[in-house]
PDB file of C-alpha atoms and ligand atoms in Angstrom:
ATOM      1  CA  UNK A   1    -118.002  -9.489 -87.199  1.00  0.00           C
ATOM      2  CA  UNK A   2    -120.168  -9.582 -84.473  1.00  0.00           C
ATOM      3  CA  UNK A   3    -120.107  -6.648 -81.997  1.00  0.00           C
ATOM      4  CA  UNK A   4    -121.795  -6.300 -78.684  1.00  0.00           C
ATOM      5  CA  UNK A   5    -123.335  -2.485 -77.660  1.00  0.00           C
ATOM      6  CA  UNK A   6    -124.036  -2.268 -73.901  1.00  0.00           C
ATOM      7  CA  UNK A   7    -125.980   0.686 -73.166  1.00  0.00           C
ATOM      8  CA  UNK A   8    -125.612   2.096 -69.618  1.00  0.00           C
ATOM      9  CA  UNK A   9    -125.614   5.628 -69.170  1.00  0.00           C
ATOM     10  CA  UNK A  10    -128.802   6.168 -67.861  1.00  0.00           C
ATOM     11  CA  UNK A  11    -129.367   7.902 -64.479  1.00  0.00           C
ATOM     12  CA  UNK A  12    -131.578   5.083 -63.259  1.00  0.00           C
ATOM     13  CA  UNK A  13    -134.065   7.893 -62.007  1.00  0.00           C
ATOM     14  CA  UNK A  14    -137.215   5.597 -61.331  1.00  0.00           C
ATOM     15  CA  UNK A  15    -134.260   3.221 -59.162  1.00  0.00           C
ATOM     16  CA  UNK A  16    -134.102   6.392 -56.681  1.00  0.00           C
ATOM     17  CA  UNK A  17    -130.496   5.423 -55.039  1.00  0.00           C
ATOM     18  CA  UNK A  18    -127.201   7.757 -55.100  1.00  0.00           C
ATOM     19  CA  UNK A  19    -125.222   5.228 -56.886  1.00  0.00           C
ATOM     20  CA  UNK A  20    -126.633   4.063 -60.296  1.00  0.00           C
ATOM     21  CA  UNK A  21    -128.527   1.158 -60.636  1.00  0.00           C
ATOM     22  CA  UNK A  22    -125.314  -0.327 -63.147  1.00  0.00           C
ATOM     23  CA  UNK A  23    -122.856  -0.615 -60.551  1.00  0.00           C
ATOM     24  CA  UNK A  24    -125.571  -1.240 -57.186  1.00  0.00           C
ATOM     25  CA  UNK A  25    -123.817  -4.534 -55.920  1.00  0.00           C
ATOM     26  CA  UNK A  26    -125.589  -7.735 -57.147  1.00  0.00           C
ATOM     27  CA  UNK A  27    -124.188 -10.729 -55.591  1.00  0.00           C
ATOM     28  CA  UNK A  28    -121.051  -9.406 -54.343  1.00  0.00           C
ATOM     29  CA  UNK A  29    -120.219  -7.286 -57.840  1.00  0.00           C
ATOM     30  CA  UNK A  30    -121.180  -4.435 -59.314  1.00  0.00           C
ATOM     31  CA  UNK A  31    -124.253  -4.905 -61.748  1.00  0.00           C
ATOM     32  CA  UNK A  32    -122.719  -3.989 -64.529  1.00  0.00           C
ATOM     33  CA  UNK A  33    -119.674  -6.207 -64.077  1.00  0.00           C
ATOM     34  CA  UNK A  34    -122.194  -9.274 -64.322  1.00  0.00           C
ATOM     35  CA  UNK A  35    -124.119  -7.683 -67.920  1.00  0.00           C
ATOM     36  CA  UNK A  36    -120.269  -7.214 -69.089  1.00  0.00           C
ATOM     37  CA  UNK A  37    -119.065 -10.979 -68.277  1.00  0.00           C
ATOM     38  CA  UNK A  38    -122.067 -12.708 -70.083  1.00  0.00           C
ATOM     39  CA  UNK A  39    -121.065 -11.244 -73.281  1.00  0.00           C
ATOM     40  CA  UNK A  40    -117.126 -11.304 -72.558  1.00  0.00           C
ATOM     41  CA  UNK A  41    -118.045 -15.488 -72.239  1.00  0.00           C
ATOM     42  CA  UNK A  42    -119.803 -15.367 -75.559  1.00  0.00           C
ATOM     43  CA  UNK A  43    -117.987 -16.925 -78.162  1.00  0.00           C
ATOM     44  CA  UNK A  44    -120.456 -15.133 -80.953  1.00  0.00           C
ATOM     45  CA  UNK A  45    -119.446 -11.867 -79.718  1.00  0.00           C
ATOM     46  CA  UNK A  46    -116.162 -10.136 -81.202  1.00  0.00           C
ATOM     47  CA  UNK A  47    -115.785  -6.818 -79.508  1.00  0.00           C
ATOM     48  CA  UNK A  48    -118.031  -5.039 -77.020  1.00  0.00           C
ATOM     49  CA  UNK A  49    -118.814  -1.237 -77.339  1.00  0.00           C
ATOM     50  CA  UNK A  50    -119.868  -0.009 -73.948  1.00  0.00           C
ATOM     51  CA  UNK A  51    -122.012   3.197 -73.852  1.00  0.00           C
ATOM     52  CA  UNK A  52    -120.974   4.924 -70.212  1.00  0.00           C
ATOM     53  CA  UNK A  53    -121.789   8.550 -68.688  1.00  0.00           C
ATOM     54  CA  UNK A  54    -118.392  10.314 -67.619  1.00  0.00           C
ATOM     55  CA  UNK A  55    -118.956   8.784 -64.039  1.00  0.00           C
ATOM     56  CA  UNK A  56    -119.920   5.773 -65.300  1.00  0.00           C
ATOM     57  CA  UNK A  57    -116.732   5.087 -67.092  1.00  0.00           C
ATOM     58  CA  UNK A  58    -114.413   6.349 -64.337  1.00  0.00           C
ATOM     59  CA  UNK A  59    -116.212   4.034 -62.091  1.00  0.00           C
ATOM     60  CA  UNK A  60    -116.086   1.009 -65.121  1.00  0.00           C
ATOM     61  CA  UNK A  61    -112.671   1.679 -65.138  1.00  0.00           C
ATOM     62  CA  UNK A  62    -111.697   1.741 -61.430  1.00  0.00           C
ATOM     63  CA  UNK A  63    -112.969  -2.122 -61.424  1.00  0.00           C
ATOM     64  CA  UNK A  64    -110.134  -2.851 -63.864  1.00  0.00           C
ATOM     65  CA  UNK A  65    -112.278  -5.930 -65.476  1.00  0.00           C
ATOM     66  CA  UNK A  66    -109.984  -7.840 -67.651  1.00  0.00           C
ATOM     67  CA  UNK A  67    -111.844  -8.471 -70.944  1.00  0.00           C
ATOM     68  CA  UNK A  68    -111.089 -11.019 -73.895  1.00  0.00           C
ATOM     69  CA  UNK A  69    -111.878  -9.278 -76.016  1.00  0.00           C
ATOM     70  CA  UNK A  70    -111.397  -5.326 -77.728  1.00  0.00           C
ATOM     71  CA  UNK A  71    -113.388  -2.959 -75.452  1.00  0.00           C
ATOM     72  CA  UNK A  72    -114.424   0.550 -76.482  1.00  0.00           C
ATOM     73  CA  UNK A  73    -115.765   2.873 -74.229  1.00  0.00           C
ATOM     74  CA  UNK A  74    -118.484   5.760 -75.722  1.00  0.00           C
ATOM     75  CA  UNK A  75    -120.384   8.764 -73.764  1.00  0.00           C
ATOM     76  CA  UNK A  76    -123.116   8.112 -73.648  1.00  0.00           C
ATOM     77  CA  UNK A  77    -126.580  10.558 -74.781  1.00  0.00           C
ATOM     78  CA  UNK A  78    -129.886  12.290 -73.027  1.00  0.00           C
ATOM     79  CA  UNK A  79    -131.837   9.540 -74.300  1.00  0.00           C
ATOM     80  CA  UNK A  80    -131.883   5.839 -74.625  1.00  0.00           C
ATOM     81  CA  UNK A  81    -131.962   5.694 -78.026  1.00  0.00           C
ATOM     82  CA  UNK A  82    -128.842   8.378 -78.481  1.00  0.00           C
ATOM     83  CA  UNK A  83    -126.669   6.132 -76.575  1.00  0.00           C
ATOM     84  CA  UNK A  84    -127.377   3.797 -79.262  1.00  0.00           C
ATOM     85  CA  UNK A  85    -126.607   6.226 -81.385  1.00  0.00           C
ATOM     86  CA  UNK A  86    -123.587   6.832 -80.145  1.00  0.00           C
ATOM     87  CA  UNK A  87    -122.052   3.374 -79.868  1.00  0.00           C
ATOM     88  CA  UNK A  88    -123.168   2.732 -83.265  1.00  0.00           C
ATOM     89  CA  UNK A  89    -120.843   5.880 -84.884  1.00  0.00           C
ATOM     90  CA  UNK A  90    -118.304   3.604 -83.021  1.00  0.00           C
ATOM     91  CA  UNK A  91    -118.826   0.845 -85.908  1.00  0.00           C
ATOM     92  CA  UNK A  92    -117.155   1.105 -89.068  1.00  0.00           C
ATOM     93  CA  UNK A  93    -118.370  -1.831 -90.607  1.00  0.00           C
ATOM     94  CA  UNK A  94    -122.123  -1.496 -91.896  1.00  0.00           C
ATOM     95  CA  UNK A  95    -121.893  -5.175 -92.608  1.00  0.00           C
ATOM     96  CA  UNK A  96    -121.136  -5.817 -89.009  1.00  0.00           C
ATOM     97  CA  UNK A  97    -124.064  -7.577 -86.781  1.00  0.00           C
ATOM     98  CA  UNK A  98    -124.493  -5.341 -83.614  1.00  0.00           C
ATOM     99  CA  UNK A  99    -125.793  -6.520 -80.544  1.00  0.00           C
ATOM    100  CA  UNK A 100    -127.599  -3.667 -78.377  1.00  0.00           C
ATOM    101  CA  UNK A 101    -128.728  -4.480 -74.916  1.00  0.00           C
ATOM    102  CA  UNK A 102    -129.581  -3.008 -71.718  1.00  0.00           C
ATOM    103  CA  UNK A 103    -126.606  -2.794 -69.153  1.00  0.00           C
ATOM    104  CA  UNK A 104    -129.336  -3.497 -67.033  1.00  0.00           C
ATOM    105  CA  UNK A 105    -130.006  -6.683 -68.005  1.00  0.00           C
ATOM    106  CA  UNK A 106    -127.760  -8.810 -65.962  1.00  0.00           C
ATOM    107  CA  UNK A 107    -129.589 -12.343 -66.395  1.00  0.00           C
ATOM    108  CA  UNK A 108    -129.415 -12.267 -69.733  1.00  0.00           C
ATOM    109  CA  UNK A 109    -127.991 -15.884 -71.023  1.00  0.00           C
ATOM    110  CA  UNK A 110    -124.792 -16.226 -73.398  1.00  0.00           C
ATOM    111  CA  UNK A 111    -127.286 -18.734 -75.177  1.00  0.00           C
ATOM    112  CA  UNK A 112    -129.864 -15.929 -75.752  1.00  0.00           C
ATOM    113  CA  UNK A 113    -127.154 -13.684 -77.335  1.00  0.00           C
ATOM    114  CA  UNK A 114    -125.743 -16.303 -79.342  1.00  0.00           C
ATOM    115  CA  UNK A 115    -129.616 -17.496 -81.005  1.00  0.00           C
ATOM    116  CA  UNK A 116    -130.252 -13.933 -81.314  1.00  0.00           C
ATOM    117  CA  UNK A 117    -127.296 -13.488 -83.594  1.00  0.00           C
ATOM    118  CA  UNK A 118    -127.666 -16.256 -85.574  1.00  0.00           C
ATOM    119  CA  UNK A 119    -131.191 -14.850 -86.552  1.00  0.00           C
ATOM    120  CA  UNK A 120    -130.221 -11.414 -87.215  1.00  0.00           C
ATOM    121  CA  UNK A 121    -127.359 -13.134 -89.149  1.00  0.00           C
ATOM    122  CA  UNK A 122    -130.247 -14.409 -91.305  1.00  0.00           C
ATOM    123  CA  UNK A 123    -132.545 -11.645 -91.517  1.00  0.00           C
ATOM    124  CA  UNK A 124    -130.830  -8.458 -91.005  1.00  0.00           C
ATOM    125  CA  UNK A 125    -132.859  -7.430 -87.757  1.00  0.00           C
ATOM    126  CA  UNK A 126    -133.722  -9.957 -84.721  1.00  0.00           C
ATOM    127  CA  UNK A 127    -135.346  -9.230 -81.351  1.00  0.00           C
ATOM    128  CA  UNK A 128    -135.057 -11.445 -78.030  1.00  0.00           C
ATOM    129  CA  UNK A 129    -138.784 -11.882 -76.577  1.00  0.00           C
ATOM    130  CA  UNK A 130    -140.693 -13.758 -74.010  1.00  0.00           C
ATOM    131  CA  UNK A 131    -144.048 -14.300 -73.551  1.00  0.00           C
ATOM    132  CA  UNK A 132    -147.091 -12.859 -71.841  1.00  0.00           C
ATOM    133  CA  UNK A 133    -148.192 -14.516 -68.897  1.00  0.00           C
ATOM    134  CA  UNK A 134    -151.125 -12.078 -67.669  1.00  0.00           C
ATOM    135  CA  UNK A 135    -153.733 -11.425 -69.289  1.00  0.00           C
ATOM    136  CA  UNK A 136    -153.416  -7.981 -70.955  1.00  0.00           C
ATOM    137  CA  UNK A 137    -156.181  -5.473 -70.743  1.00  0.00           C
ATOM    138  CA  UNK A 138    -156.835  -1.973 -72.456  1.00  0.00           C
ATOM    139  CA  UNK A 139    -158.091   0.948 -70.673  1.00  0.00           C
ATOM    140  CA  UNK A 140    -159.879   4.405 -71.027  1.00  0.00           C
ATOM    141  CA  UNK A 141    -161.644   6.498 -68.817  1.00  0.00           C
ATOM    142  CA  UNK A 142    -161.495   4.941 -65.735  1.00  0.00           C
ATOM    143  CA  UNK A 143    -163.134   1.339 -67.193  1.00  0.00           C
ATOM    144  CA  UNK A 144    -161.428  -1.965 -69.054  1.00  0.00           C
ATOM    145  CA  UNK A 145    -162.088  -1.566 -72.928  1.00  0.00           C
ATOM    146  CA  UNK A 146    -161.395  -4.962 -74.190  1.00  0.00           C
ATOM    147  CA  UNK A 147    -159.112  -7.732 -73.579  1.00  0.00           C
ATOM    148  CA  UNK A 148    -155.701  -8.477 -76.397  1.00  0.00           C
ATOM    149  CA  UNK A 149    -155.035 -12.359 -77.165  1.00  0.00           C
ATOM    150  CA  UNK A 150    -151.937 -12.745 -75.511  1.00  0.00           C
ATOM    151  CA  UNK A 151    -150.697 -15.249 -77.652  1.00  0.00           C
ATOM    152  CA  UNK A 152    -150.005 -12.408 -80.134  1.00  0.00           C
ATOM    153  CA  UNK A 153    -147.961 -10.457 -77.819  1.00  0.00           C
ATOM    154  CA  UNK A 154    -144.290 -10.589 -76.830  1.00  0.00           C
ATOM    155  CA  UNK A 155    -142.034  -8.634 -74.095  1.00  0.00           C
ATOM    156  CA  UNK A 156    -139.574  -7.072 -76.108  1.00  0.00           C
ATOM    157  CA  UNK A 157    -136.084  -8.132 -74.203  1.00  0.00           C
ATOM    158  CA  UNK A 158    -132.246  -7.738 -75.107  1.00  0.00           C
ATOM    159  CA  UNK A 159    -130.235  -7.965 -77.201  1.00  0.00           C
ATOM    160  CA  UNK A 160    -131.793  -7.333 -79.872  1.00  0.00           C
ATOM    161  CA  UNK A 161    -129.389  -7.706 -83.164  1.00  0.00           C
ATOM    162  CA  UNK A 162    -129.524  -5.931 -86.448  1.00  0.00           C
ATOM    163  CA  UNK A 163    -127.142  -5.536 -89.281  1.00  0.00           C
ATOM    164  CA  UNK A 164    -125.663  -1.899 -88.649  1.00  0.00           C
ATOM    165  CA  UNK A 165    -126.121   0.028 -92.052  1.00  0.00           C
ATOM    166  CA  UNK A 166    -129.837  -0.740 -91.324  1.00  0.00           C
ATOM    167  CA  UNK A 167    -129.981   0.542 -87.982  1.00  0.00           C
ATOM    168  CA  UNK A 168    -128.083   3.389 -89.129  1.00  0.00           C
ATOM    169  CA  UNK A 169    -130.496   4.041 -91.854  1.00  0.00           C
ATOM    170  CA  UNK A 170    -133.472   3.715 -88.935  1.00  0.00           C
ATOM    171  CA  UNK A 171    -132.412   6.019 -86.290  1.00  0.00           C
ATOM    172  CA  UNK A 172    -131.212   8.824 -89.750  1.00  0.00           C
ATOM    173  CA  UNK A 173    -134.861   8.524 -90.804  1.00  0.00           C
ATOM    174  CA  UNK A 174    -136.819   8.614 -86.773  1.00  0.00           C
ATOM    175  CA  UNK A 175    -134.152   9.873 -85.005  1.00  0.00           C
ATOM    176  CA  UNK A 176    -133.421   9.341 -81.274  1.00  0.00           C
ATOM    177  CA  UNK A 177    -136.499  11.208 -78.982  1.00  0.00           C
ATOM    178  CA  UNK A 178    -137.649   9.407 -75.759  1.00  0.00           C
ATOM    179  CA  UNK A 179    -140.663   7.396 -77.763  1.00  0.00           C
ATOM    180  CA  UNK A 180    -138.098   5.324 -78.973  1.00  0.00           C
ATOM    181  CA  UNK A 181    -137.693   2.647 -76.846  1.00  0.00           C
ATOM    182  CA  UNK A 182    -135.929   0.261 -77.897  1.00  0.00           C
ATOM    183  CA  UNK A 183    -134.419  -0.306 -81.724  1.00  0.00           C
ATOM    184  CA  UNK A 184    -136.750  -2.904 -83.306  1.00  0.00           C
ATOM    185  CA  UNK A 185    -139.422   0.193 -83.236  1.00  0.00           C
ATOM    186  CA  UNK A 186    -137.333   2.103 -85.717  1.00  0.00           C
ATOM    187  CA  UNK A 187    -136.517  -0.858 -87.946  1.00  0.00           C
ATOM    188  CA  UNK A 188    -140.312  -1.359 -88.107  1.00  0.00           C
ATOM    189  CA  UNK A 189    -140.521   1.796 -89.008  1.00  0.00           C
ATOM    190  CA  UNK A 190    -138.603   1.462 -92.016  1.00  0.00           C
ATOM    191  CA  UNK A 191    -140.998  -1.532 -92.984  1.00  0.00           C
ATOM    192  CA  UNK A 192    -138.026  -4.157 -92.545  1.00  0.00           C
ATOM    193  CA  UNK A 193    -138.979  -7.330 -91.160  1.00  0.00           C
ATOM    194  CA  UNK A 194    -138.195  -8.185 -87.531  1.00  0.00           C
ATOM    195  CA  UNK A 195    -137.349 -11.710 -86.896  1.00  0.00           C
ATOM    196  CA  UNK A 196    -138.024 -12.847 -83.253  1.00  0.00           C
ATOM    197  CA  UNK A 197    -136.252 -15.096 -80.904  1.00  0.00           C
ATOM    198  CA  UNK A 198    -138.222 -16.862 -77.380  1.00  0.00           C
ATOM    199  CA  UNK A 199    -135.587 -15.845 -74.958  1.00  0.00           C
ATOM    200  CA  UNK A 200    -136.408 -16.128 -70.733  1.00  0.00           C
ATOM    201  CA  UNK A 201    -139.212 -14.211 -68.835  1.00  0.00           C
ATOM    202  CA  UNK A 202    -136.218 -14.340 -66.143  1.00  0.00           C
ATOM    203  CA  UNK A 203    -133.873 -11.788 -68.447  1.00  0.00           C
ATOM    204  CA  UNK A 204    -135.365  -8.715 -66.506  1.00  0.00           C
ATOM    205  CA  UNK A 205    -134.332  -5.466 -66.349  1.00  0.00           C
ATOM    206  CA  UNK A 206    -133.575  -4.188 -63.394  1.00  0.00           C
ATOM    207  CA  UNK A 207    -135.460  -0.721 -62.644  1.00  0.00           C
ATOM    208  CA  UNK A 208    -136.801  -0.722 -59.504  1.00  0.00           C
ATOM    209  CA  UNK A 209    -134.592  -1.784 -56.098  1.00  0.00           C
ATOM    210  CA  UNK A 210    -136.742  -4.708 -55.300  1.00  0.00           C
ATOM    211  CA  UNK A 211    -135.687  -6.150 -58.677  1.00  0.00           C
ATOM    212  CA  UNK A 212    -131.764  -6.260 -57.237  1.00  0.00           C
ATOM    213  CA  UNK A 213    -133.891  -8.945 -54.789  1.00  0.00           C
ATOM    214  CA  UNK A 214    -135.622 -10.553 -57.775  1.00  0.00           C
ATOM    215  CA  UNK A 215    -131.935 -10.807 -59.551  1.00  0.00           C
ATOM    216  CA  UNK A 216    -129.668 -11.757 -56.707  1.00  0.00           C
ATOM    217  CA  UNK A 217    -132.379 -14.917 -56.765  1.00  0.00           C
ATOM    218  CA  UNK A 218    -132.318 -15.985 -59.869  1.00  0.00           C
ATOM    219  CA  UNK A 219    -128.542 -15.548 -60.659  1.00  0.00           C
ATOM    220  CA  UNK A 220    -127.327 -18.524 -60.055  1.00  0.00           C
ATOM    221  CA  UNK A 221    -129.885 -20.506 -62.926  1.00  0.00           C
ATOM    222  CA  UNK A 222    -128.446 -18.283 -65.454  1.00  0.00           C
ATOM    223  CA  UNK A 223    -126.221 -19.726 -67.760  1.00  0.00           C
TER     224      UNK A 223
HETATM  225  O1  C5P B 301    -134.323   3.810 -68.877  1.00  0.00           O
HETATM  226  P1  C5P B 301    -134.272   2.368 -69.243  1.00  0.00           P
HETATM  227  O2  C5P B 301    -134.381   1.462 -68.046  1.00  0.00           O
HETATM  228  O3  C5P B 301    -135.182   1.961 -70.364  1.00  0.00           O
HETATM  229  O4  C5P B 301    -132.793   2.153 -69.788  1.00  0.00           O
HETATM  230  C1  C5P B 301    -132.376   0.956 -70.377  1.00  0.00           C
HETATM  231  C2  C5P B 301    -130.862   0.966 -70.516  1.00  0.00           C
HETATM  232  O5  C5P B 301    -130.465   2.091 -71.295  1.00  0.00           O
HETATM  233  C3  C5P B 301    -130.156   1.088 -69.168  1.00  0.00           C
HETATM  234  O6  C5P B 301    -129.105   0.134 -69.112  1.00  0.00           O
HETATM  235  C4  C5P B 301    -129.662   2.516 -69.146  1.00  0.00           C
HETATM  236  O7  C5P B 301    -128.444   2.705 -68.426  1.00  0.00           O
HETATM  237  C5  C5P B 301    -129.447   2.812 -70.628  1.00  0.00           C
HETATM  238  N1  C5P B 301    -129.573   4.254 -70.945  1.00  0.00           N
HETATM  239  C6  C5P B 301    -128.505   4.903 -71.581  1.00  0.00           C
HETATM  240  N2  C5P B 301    -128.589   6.253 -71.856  1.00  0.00           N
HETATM  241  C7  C5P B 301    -129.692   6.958 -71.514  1.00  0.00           C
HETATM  242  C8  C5P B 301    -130.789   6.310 -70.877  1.00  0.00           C
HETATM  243  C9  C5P B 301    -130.699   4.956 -70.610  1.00  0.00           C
HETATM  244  O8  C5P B 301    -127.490   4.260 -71.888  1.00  0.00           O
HETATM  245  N3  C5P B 301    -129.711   8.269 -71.787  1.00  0.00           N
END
């Protein structure tokens, strides 16, 4: 079983508009709806668990999306990480692959979910990455302090997949504060081994409104 955890009850603070970023239109539809279609098209995927704020899920719901598959709406929590949380108690099944990602994430591919299931099928835990085009400096006072070899270093995307007794047993031993970021730091944590995936530079997340731009581009190559 194979179960898909949108997360998407953030306030989109650092996106500065009224409405939240999920459901700003993006080609002609509401963000959201576009996040929710890629993994309702992905034959991997079972059932989708989709992490909403009280508005969020009246306005989810006043869309009236018809979905293949079961569909269970969760409140979301103050942090990222405690939405997780909270679509995770909505798994029985500790056997069951989960599938968190970003409800931002709109251009994510139904290939990318798929290849990152079949990993975290393998391993337990599996994390969608792309690479590092710039070259990435560190910093302190004021002055560049050396320079990492990018070819070590990966963007950590979504979905990122996990088997979900182990994630449970991550976030019961770190817990859910704003440092957490995004799950694979918790499994790494634990000391379990994080498989990774190459997934597109294009499967952004949309945070500021110039990224809407960005997206509404590159739609139509996503597949
Ligand atoms: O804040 P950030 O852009 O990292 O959020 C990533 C995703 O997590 C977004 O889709 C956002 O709606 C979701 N989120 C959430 N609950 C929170 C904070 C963020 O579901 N408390």
């Amino acid at each position: 079983m194979n179960i898909a955890i949108i997360v998407a009850a953030g306030s989109g603070l650092r996106f500065g508009a009224e409405l939240p970023k999920q459901f700003r239109s993006l080609a002609g539809r509401p963000l959201l709806a576009h996040t929710f279609e890629r993994f309702d098209l992905c034959p991997s995927i079972d059932e989708i668990v989709l992490v909403l704020s009280d508005d969020g899920r009246r306005r989810f719901e006043s869309l009236a999306i018809s979905s293949s598959k079961p569909v269970t709406i969760v409140e979301g929590g103050p942090t990222r990480a405690a939405s997780v949380m909270n679509g995770l108690a909505a798994v029985a099944d500790d056997d069951a692959i989960v599938a968190i990602h970003d409800g931002a994430r709109p251009l994510v591919s139904v290939s990318e979910i798929t290849n990152v299931i079949d990993k975290a099928q393998e391993t337990g835990a599996a994390c969608l990455t792309a690479e590092i085009t710039d070259t990435i400096k560190t910093v302190s006072g004021g002055e560049i302090t050396g320079t990492l070899d990018r070819q070590r270093l990966r963007r950590a995307l979504t979905p990122q997949a996990f088997r979900a007794g182990l994630l449970r047993r991550a976030f019961a031993e770190y817990g859910t504060g704003d440092e957490v970021t995004d799950e694979c730091f918790v499994v790494e944590r634990l000391g379990h081994p994080v498989a990774f995936v190459e997934g597109s530079s294009r499967n952004i997340k949309v945070t500021r409104p110039e990224d809407i731009v960005i997206a509404e581009a590159l739609i139509g190559f996503i597949e």
